Short mmCIF file of C-alpha atoms in Angstrom, two decimals:
data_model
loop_
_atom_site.label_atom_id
_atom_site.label_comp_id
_atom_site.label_asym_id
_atom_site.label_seq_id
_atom_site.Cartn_x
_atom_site.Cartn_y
_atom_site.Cartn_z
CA UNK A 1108 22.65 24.33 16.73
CA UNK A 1109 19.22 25.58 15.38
CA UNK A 1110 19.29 28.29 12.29
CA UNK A 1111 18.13 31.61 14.12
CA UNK A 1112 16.55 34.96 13.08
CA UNK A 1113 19.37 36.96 11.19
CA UNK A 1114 21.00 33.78 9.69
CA UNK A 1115 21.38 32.21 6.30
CA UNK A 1116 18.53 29.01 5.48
CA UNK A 1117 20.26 25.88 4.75
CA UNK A 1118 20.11 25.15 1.01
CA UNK A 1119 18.02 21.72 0.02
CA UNK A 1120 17.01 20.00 -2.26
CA UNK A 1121 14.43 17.64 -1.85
CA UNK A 1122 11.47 15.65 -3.59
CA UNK A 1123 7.62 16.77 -3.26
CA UNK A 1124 5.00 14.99 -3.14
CA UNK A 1125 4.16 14.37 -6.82
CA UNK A 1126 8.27 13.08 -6.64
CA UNK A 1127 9.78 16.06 -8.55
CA UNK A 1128 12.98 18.33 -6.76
CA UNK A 1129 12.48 20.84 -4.85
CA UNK A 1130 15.59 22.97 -4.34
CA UNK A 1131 14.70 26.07 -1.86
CA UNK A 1132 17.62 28.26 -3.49
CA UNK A 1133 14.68 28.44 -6.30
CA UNK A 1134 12.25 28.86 -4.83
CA UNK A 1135 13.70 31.90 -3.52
CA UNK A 1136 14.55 33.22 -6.73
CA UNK A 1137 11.29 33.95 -6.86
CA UNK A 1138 9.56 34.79 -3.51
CA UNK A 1139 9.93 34.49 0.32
CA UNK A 1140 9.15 31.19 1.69
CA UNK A 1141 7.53 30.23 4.53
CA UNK A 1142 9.42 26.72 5.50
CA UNK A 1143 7.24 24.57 8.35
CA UNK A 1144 8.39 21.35 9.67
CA UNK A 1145 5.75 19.09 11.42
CA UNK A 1146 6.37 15.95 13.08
CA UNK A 1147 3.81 13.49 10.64
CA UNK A 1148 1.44 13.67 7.86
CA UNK A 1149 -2.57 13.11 9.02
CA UNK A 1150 -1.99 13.26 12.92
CA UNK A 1151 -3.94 16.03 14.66
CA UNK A 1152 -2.21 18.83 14.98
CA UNK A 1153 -0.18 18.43 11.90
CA UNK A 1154 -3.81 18.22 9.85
CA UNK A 1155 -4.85 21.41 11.54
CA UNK A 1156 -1.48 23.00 10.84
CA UNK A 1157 -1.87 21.91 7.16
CA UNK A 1158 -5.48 23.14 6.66
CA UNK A 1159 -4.72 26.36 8.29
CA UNK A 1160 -1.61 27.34 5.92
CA UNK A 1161 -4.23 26.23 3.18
CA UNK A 1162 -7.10 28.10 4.30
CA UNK A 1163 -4.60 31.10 4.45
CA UNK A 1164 -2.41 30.06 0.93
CA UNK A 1165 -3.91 32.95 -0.94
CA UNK A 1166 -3.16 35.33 1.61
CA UNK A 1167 0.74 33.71 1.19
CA UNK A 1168 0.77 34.15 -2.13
CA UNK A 1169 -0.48 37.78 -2.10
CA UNK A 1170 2.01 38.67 0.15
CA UNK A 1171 4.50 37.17 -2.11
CA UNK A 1172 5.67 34.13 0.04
CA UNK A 1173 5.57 30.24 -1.08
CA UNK A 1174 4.47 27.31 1.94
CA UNK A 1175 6.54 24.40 2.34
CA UNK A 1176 5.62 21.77 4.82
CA UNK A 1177 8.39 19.34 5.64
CA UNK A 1178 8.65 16.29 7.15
CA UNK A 1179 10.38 12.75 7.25
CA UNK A 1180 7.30 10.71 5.78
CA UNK A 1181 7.94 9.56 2.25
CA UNK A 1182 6.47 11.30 -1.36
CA UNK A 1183 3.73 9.10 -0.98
CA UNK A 1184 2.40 9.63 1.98
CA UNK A 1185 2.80 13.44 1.63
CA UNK A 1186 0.86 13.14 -1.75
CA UNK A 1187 -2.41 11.12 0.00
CA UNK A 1188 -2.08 13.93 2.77
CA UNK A 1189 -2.03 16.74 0.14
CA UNK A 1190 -4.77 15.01 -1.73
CA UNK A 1191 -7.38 14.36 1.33
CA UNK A 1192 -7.00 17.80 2.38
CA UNK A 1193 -6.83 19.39 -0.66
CA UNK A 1194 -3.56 21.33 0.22
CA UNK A 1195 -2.17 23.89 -2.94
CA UNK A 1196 1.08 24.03 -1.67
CA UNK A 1197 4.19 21.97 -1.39
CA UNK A 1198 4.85 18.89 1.02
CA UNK A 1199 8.69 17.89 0.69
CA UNK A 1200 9.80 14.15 1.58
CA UNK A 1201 12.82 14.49 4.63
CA UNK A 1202 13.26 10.79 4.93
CA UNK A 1203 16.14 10.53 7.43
CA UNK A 1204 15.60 14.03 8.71
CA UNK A 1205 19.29 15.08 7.49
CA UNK A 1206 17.39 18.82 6.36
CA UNK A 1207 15.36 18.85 10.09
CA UNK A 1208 19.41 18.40 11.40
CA UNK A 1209 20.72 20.78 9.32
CA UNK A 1210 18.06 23.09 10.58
CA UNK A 1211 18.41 22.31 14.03
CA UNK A 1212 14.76 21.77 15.08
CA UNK A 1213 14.26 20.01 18.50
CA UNK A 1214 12.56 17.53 19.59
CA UNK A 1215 9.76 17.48 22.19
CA UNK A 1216 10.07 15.11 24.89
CA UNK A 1217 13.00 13.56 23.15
CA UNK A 1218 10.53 11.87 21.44
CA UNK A 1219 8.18 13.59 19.00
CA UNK A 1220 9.83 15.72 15.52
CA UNK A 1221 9.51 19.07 16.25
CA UNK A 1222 7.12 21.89 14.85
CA UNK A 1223 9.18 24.87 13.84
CA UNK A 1224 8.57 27.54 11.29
CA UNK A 1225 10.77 29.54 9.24
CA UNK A 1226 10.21 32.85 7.02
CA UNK A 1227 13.39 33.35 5.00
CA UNK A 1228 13.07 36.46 2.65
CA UNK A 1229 14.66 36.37 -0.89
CA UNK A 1230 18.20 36.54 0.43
CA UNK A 1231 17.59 33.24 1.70
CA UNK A 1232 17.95 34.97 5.47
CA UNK A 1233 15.53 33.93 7.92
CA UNK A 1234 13.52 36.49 9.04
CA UNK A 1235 11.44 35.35 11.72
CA UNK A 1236 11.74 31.45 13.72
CA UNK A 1237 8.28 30.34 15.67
CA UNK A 1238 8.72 27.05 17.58
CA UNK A 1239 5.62 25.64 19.28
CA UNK A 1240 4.67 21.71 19.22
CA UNK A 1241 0.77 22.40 20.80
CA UNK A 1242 -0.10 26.03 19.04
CA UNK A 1243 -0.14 24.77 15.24
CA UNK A 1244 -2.33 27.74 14.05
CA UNK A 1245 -0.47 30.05 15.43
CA UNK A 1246 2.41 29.28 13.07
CA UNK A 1247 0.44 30.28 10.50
CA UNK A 1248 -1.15 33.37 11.80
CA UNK A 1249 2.88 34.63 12.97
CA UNK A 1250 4.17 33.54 9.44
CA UNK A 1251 1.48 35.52 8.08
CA UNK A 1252 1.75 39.06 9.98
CA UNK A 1253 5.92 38.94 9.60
CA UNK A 1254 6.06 39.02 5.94
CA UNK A 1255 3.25 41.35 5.79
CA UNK A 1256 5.21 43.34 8.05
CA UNK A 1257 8.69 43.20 6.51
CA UNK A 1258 8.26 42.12 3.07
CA UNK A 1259 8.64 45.37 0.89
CA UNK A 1260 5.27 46.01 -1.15
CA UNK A 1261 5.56 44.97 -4.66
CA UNK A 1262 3.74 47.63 -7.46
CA UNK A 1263 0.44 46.07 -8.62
#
Protein backbone atom coordinates (compact mmCIF):
# COMPACT_ATOMS: atom_id res chain seq x y z
CA UNK A 1 0.00 0.00 0.00
CA UNK A 2 1.73 3.40 -0.78
CA UNK A 3 1.24 6.43 1.96
CA UNK A 4 -1.19 8.87 0.01
CA UNK A 5 -2.09 12.61 0.17
CA UNK A 6 -4.22 13.09 3.45
CA UNK A 7 -2.30 10.34 5.41
CA UNK A 8 0.09 10.17 8.31
CA UNK A 9 4.28 9.80 7.14
CA UNK A 10 5.75 6.77 8.53
CA UNK A 11 8.03 7.63 11.46
CA UNK A 12 12.02 6.71 10.85
CA UNK A 13 14.80 6.85 12.03
CA UNK A 14 17.71 6.50 10.07
CA UNK A 15 21.55 7.41 9.67
CA UNK A 16 22.85 10.36 7.28
CA UNK A 17 25.51 10.56 5.57
CA UNK A 18 28.09 11.90 8.06
CA UNK A 19 26.53 8.48 10.18
CA UNK A 20 24.49 10.45 12.80
CA UNK A 21 20.30 9.59 13.31
CA UNK A 22 18.01 11.04 11.61
CA UNK A 23 14.54 10.59 13.11
CA UNK A 24 11.81 12.50 10.77
CA UNK A 25 9.39 12.95 13.92
CA UNK A 26 12.23 15.80 14.54
CA UNK A 27 12.66 17.02 11.98
CA UNK A 28 9.17 17.92 11.93
CA UNK A 29 9.24 19.51 15.12
CA UNK A 30 10.67 22.01 13.41
CA UNK A 31 9.57 22.45 9.73
CA UNK A 32 7.82 20.66 6.80
CA UNK A 33 9.90 18.23 5.02
CA UNK A 34 10.19 17.47 1.71
CA UNK A 35 11.06 13.47 1.78
CA UNK A 36 12.49 12.17 -1.94
CA UNK A 37 13.42 8.68 -2.57
CA UNK A 38 15.68 7.96 -5.65
CA UNK A 39 16.71 4.72 -6.86
CA UNK A 40 20.96 5.29 -6.48
CA UNK A 41 23.46 7.80 -5.55
CA UNK A 42 25.61 9.33 -8.82
CA UNK A 43 23.41 7.72 -11.67
CA UNK A 44 21.85 10.26 -14.04
CA UNK A 45 18.81 11.18 -13.14
CA UNK A 46 19.31 10.79 -9.47
CA UNK A 47 22.47 13.49 -9.89
CA UNK A 48 20.12 15.83 -11.66
CA UNK A 49 17.42 15.26 -9.07
CA UNK A 50 20.06 15.99 -6.34
CA UNK A 51 21.52 19.18 -7.92
CA UNK A 52 18.15 20.51 -8.61
CA UNK A 53 16.78 20.23 -4.83
CA UNK A 54 20.28 21.93 -4.16
CA UNK A 55 20.15 24.58 -6.60
CA UNK A 56 16.60 25.25 -5.10
CA UNK A 57 17.64 24.45 -1.04
CA UNK A 58 17.39 28.09 -0.18
CA UNK A 59 14.18 28.49 -1.69
CA UNK A 60 13.24 25.17 0.77
CA UNK A 61 14.42 26.65 3.54
CA UNK A 62 12.66 30.02 3.03
CA UNK A 63 9.60 28.41 2.67
CA UNK A 64 10.21 26.66 5.84
CA UNK A 65 10.64 22.99 4.56
CA UNK A 66 13.86 20.62 5.17
CA UNK A 67 15.12 18.06 1.89
CA UNK A 68 15.73 14.58 2.56
CA UNK A 69 16.92 12.32 -0.16
CA UNK A 70 16.62 8.64 0.60
CA UNK A 71 17.86 5.73 -0.68
CA UNK A 72 19.24 2.10 0.00
CA UNK A 73 23.06 2.94 -0.68
CA UNK A 74 25.08 2.97 2.50
CA UNK A 75 26.38 6.37 4.72
CA UNK A 76 29.27 6.24 2.70
CA UNK A 77 28.33 6.36 -0.45
CA UNK A 78 25.67 9.03 0.31
CA UNK A 79 28.52 11.14 1.95
CA UNK A 80 30.97 10.97 -1.48
CA UNK A 81 27.61 11.85 -3.38
CA UNK A 82 26.87 14.80 -1.02
CA UNK A 83 30.47 15.80 -1.17
CA UNK A 84 31.02 15.78 -5.20
CA UNK A 85 27.98 17.69 -5.63
CA UNK A 86 28.18 19.83 -2.94
CA UNK A 87 24.58 19.02 -1.67
CA UNK A 88 23.47 21.18 1.87
CA UNK A 89 20.93 18.93 2.70
CA UNK A 90 20.43 15.51 4.12
CA UNK A 91 21.05 12.02 2.32
CA UNK A 92 19.68 9.16 4.73
CA UNK A 93 21.18 5.47 4.40
CA UNK A 94 17.84 2.86 3.66
CA UNK A 95 19.97 -0.20 3.42
CA UNK A 96 17.36 -2.96 3.01
CA UNK A 97 14.70 -0.55 1.87
CA UNK A 98 12.43 -1.51 5.05
CA UNK A 99 11.48 2.73 5.12
CA UNK A 100 10.93 2.63 0.91
CA UNK A 101 8.32 -0.54 2.13
CA UNK A 102 6.89 1.16 4.73
CA UNK A 103 6.26 3.96 2.32
CA UNK A 104 5.03 1.96 -0.35
CA UNK A 105 7.02 3.34 -3.33
CA UNK A 106 6.95 1.14 -6.52
CA UNK A 107 9.12 -0.05 -8.54
CA UNK A 108 9.58 0.63 -12.27
CA UNK A 109 9.80 -2.22 -14.45
CA UNK A 110 9.97 -4.46 -11.45
CA UNK A 111 13.31 -3.64 -11.57
CA UNK A 112 14.59 -0.15 -10.81
CA UNK A 113 13.77 1.67 -6.89
CA UNK A 114 11.34 4.04 -7.46
CA UNK A 115 11.43 7.99 -7.50
CA UNK A 116 8.67 9.31 -5.30
CA UNK A 117 8.35 12.51 -3.40
CA UNK A 118 6.66 13.41 -0.33
CA UNK A 119 5.73 16.94 1.36
CA UNK A 120 4.49 16.15 4.87
CA UNK A 121 3.62 19.43 6.81
CA UNK A 122 4.37 19.69 10.60
CA UNK A 123 1.63 17.27 11.56
CA UNK A 124 3.65 14.77 9.97
CA UNK A 125 0.56 14.49 7.20
CA UNK A 126 1.54 14.28 3.74
CA UNK A 127 0.44 16.93 1.84
CA UNK A 128 1.20 16.38 -1.61
CA UNK A 129 2.78 12.65 -3.32
CA UNK A 130 4.63 13.18 -6.97
CA UNK A 131 5.75 9.85 -8.49
CA UNK A 132 7.72 10.04 -11.74
CA UNK A 133 10.97 7.75 -12.48
CA UNK A 134 12.02 9.98 -15.97
CA UNK A 135 10.84 13.76 -14.78
CA UNK A 136 13.45 14.21 -11.78
CA UNK A 137 13.22 18.08 -11.87
CA UNK A 138 9.95 18.18 -11.79
CA UNK A 139 9.90 16.77 -8.27
CA UNK A 140 11.52 19.56 -7.22
CA UNK A 141 9.74 22.28 -9.01
CA UNK A 142 6.03 20.43 -7.58
CA UNK A 143 7.64 20.13 -4.02
CA UNK A 144 8.45 23.63 -4.32
CA UNK A 145 5.02 25.37 -5.50
CA UNK A 146 2.88 22.98 -2.81
CA UNK A 147 4.41 24.25 0.27
CA UNK A 148 4.50 27.65 -1.07
CA UNK A 149 0.99 27.15 -1.66
CA UNK A 150 -0.22 25.55 1.57
CA UNK A 151 2.33 26.23 4.07
CA UNK A 152 0.89 29.15 6.28
CA UNK A 153 3.31 32.31 6.06
CA UNK A 154 5.45 32.62 9.03
CA UNK A 155 5.95 36.62 10.45
CA UNK A 156 9.44 37.83 9.42
Amino acid sequence: MSIKTGEQAPDFTLPRQDGTAVRLKELLQKSWVVLYFYPKDDTPGCTQEACSFRDSYESFKEAGAEVIGISSQSTASHEAFASKHRLPFILVSDEGGKVRKEYGVPSTLGLLPGRVTYVIDQGGTVRHVFNSQFNARKHVTEALEVIQRLRPAQPA
